[in-house]
Amino acid sequence: MIHRHGKTGDIGTEMTAMLQSLKHRGPDSTGYALYGKPLKGNELMLRFKVAEQDEMLKGFKIHDQVKERRNEVDKRIKELGGRILETTDATEYAFRYRIDYAGDRRKLADFIEDVEGAEILSMGHGLELVKDLGDAARVAEQYHLKGFTGTHALGHTRMATESDVDIRSAHPYWAYPFADVSVVHNGQLTNYWNGRRALERRGHRFMSNCDSELIAVYLADKMQQGAELKDAMTDSIDELDGVFTYLVATSDSLGMAKDVMAAKPMVLYESEKFICLASEEVAIRSVFPHEIDTFDPYEGEVRVWKSA
Amino acid sequence: MALRTKSQDMGMHTEQLSGRTQQRFFTPAEEQNFTYPEAFDVDFNKRAELDCGPLAPRDVNLKIRDLMSKGYGTIVLKNPGAKHSLAVGILNKLNLHIEGSLGYFGCGLIDGPNIRIKGRVGWSCAENMLAGTIVIEKNAGSTFGAALRGGDLVCMGDVGARMGIDMKGGTIIVGGRCGAFCGFMMQRGRMVVLGDAGKNLGDSMYDGTIYVGGKIDGLGVDAVPGEMTDLDVSWLSRKLKMYGLEAPKGVKNMQKIVAGKQLWNYDNLEPTEKKLIL
């Protein structure tokens, strides 16, 4: 969803309602990419975790290890010249930091993820990525997403089909280490390994074996080379093989693309003020219970909307 | 030797039937072919309203059945909320008005009711429909009328991809445009698109006819242009008039797409047409 003309809304509550109405698609995990008010200057919002949810139930020393890992992350941020301005404990193992950092983002991200169990969920000026196991109501409550104000958001509720049920394999995907690029995807990419190999040769790293991550990195790489978001997405229709529909968000835009087979669902509501897309209309009805006009985008279709 | 039938003389189809397809599996004299023994005797003047808001789809469908058993012949569904699988499996005469939108598989497996939907419908609306009419006032998702076997399925707006996939009879009419692969593996029936059609139209169609009023992005395998006959024109004029629709450039200027007959083909007559001819 995206609010247009610079407007904002309670995207945390709106997205939770949409995702909860789609719980039947798969309750394994739920993820949010929320775009709040952009931070100024060199400030970055860092979302990271240092353990998986099920790890917390098993390890004898996991609680101490989580503290040690977090301290190590703090130390490494400072070591690279970053300043921690504000911290929030989202859960015992997942954290939200506002930091001031002017250096190389990839170097910082690599250094943090070198800590055992650490994974950066997002690092951006506007993007905050939250994902965990369970349905939307559970994740929203756990991470206090009610009242999260912002311009646009992506969400995903997942039934794992081709990768594990863990936070790492949950959507949305952040295009590491590019600030503010996130993707959700429904489908299968059949040239995943070839595409991944090509991007790894260009220096990108992948955190999962999930084909959806490829789309995020692919688009971010194109944009890093100077392509506009819409052009990168149009190229993806030809260069990514398989059946897929995906949504991508950047700091100020939301885009959708559908492959030429059009075998994955997408319903679109478009108005002057607000855009809302979902796999099923029932999700849009959770935001607009009254009658509205919606339609299915067609095969090979790419659309991009700006928040401002 | 191929048998030339009365239907062919009437121009209802052009295929040369041979082998198994000559079987007569339909006897119009058997009235019981048209109704189910357990169908409810309903009165169209007896009207009921049902608020779907607080109900699960299964409960809505059971309520419809319950109302029909009490003789209600006109039922209005309010607040359908794009729920899935609403109004499925209705094997009865019924006037059903749906005041809103449906999710996936709406009105599937029906045989007999006349349904009007004020909103849009999601994927696979009217899948395996056998008889009756459905009119959708807004847009429809993909696989619209999948495996349709009979009746009229009408969407006033635009329709997604793979409309009429595996269609085995009946008529689909689209007021707007349709997506890719419409008529894929179509075996019988007629499809009318007044706007533009996506690529691979009629891919691997065995039989049946597709009429398009706008531009066609591309034909699929074994789909070829056909020649519009006077019978096509009169049939189209009558059908479109029934639903208050018009071809943008007139029915005479619509494009007709048929199977190239390089694949296996089936008898393309509708049951009502069989009745007329036999």
Short mmCIF file of N, CA and C in Angstrom, two decimals, chain A residues 8-9 11-12 32-47 96-99 105 121-130 145 148-154 174 177-182 249-253 307:
data_model
loop_
_atom_site.label_atom_id
_atom_site.label_comp_id
_atom_site.label_asym_id
_atom_site.label_seq_id
_atom_site.Cartn_x
_atom_site.Cartn_y
_atom_site.Cartn_z
N THR A 8 0.46 10.50 5.07
CA THR A 8 0.86 9.34 5.86
C THR A 8 -0.37 8.72 6.50
N GLY A 9 -0.18 7.53 7.03
CA GLY A 9 -1.27 6.84 7.71
C GLY A 9 -0.70 5.86 8.72
N ILE A 11 0.22 2.87 8.96
CA ILE A 11 0.49 1.74 8.05
C ILE A 11 0.71 0.44 8.83
N GLY A 12 1.08 0.56 10.07
CA GLY A 12 1.24 -0.65 10.89
C GLY A 12 -0.09 -1.35 11.07
N TYR A 32 6.86 -7.46 7.51
CA TYR A 32 6.46 -6.09 7.16
C TYR A 32 7.70 -5.33 6.68
N ALA A 33 7.51 -4.55 5.65
CA ALA A 33 8.50 -3.52 5.29
C ALA A 33 7.77 -2.20 5.42
N LEU A 34 8.08 -1.46 6.46
CA LEU A 34 7.35 -0.23 6.77
C LEU A 34 8.24 0.97 6.48
N TYR A 35 7.68 1.94 5.78
CA TYR A 35 8.45 3.13 5.42
C TYR A 35 7.92 4.33 6.22
N GLY A 36 8.63 4.64 7.28
CA GLY A 36 8.25 5.75 8.15
C GLY A 36 8.83 7.06 7.64
N LYS A 37 8.81 8.04 8.53
CA LYS A 37 9.34 9.35 8.15
C LYS A 37 10.85 9.22 7.92
N PRO A 38 11.37 9.64 6.76
CA PRO A 38 12.80 9.47 6.49
C PRO A 38 13.68 10.21 7.51
N LEU A 39 14.75 9.55 7.91
CA LEU A 39 15.70 10.16 8.85
C LEU A 39 16.57 11.17 8.12
N LYS A 40 17.14 12.07 8.88
CA LYS A 40 17.92 13.14 8.26
C LYS A 40 19.41 12.81 8.27
N GLY A 41 20.12 13.44 7.36
CA GLY A 41 21.59 13.35 7.34
C GLY A 41 22.09 11.93 7.21
N ASN A 42 23.03 11.58 8.10
CA ASN A 42 23.64 10.24 8.05
C ASN A 42 22.95 9.24 8.97
N GLU A 43 21.79 9.63 9.47
CA GLU A 43 21.11 8.72 10.38
C GLU A 43 20.51 7.53 9.64
N LEU A 44 20.62 6.38 10.24
CA LEU A 44 20.07 5.15 9.67
C LEU A 44 19.25 4.43 10.73
N MET A 45 18.19 3.78 10.29
CA MET A 45 17.42 2.92 11.20
C MET A 45 17.85 1.49 10.94
N LEU A 46 18.36 0.88 11.97
CA LEU A 46 18.90 -0.47 11.85
C LEU A 46 17.98 -1.45 12.58
N ARG A 47 17.51 -2.44 11.86
CA ARG A 47 16.75 -3.53 12.48
C ARG A 47 17.59 -4.79 12.34
N ARG A 96 15.99 -2.61 17.46
CA ARG A 96 15.82 -1.48 16.56
C ARG A 96 16.75 -0.37 17.04
N TYR A 97 17.71 0.00 16.22
CA TYR A 97 18.68 1.03 16.58
C TYR A 97 18.57 2.20 15.61
N ARG A 98 18.59 3.40 16.15
CA ARG A 98 18.80 4.58 15.29
C ARG A 98 20.26 4.96 15.46
N ILE A 99 20.99 4.94 14.37
CA ILE A 99 22.42 5.19 14.47
C ILE A 99 22.82 6.35 13.55
N ARG A 105 28.17 1.40 4.03
CA ARG A 105 27.11 0.58 4.63
C ARG A 105 27.39 -0.91 4.50
N LEU A 121 18.10 -7.10 9.41
CA LEU A 121 16.83 -7.20 8.69
C LEU A 121 16.69 -6.03 7.72
N SER A 122 17.11 -4.86 8.16
CA SER A 122 17.08 -3.70 7.27
C SER A 122 17.98 -2.61 7.82
N MET A 123 18.42 -1.78 6.90
CA MET A 123 19.24 -0.64 7.31
C MET A 123 18.93 0.46 6.30
N GLY A 124 18.18 1.45 6.70
CA GLY A 124 17.79 2.46 5.74
C GLY A 124 17.42 3.76 6.41
N HIS A 125 17.10 4.73 5.56
CA HIS A 125 16.69 6.04 6.08
C HIS A 125 15.19 6.05 6.42
N GLY A 126 14.43 5.23 5.70
CA GLY A 126 12.99 5.18 5.96
C GLY A 126 12.49 3.78 6.26
N LEU A 127 13.15 2.80 5.67
CA LEU A 127 12.68 1.41 5.78
C LEU A 127 12.93 0.80 7.15
N GLU A 128 11.90 0.13 7.67
CA GLU A 128 12.09 -0.72 8.85
C GLU A 128 11.46 -2.06 8.53
N LEU A 129 12.27 -3.08 8.56
CA LEU A 129 11.80 -4.41 8.19
C LEU A 129 11.63 -5.27 9.43
N VAL A 130 10.43 -5.79 9.55
CA VAL A 130 10.10 -6.63 10.72
C VAL A 130 9.57 -7.95 10.21
N LEU A 145 3.58 -2.77 16.40
CA LEU A 145 3.44 -2.08 15.12
C LEU A 145 2.18 -1.22 15.02
N PHE A 148 2.14 2.62 13.88
CA PHE A 148 3.34 2.96 13.12
C PHE A 148 2.94 3.86 11.95
N THR A 149 3.38 5.09 11.98
CA THR A 149 2.98 6.06 10.95
C THR A 149 3.99 6.08 9.81
N GLY A 150 3.48 6.07 8.59
CA GLY A 150 4.38 6.11 7.45
C GLY A 150 3.64 6.33 6.15
N THR A 151 4.41 6.31 5.06
CA THR A 151 3.83 6.60 3.74
C THR A 151 3.44 5.33 3.00
N HIS A 152 4.26 4.28 3.12
CA HIS A 152 3.94 3.07 2.36
C HIS A 152 4.51 1.83 3.05
N ALA A 153 4.03 0.68 2.62
CA ALA A 153 4.44 -0.56 3.29
C ALA A 153 4.21 -1.76 2.38
N LEU A 154 5.01 -2.77 2.61
CA LEU A 154 4.80 -4.07 2.00
C LEU A 154 4.58 -5.07 3.11
N TRP A 174 15.14 -7.55 2.18
CA TRP A 174 15.89 -6.30 2.04
C TRP A 174 17.02 -6.57 1.05
N PRO A 177 23.33 -4.56 0.53
CA PRO A 177 23.24 -3.61 1.64
C PRO A 177 22.62 -2.29 1.22
N PHE A 178 21.77 -2.30 0.20
CA PHE A 178 21.21 -1.06 -0.31
C PHE A 178 20.12 -0.55 0.63
N ALA A 179 20.22 0.71 0.97
CA ALA A 179 19.25 1.28 1.89
C ALA A 179 17.86 1.30 1.26
N ASP A 180 16.87 0.92 2.03
CA ASP A 180 15.48 1.20 1.69
C ASP A 180 14.87 0.41 0.53
N VAL A 181 15.53 -0.62 0.01
CA VAL A 181 14.91 -1.42 -1.06
C VAL A 181 14.40 -2.73 -0.46
N SER A 182 13.10 -3.00 -0.63
CA SER A 182 12.55 -4.25 -0.10
C SER A 182 11.59 -4.87 -1.13
N ALA A 249 9.51 -1.90 -2.94
CA ALA A 249 9.38 -0.55 -2.39
C ALA A 249 10.77 0.05 -2.23
N THR A 250 10.86 1.33 -2.49
CA THR A 250 12.07 2.10 -2.18
C THR A 250 11.66 3.21 -1.22
N SER A 251 12.58 4.12 -0.92
CA SER A 251 12.27 5.13 0.09
C SER A 251 11.05 5.97 -0.28
N ASP A 252 10.79 6.13 -1.58
CA ASP A 252 9.67 6.99 -1.97
C ASP A 252 8.72 6.36 -3.00
N SER A 253 8.90 5.07 -3.28
CA SER A 253 8.09 4.46 -4.36
C SER A 253 7.60 3.07 -4.00
N SER A 307 5.28 8.18 -3.45
CA SER A 307 4.56 8.61 -2.24
C SER A 307 4.37 10.13 -2.22
#
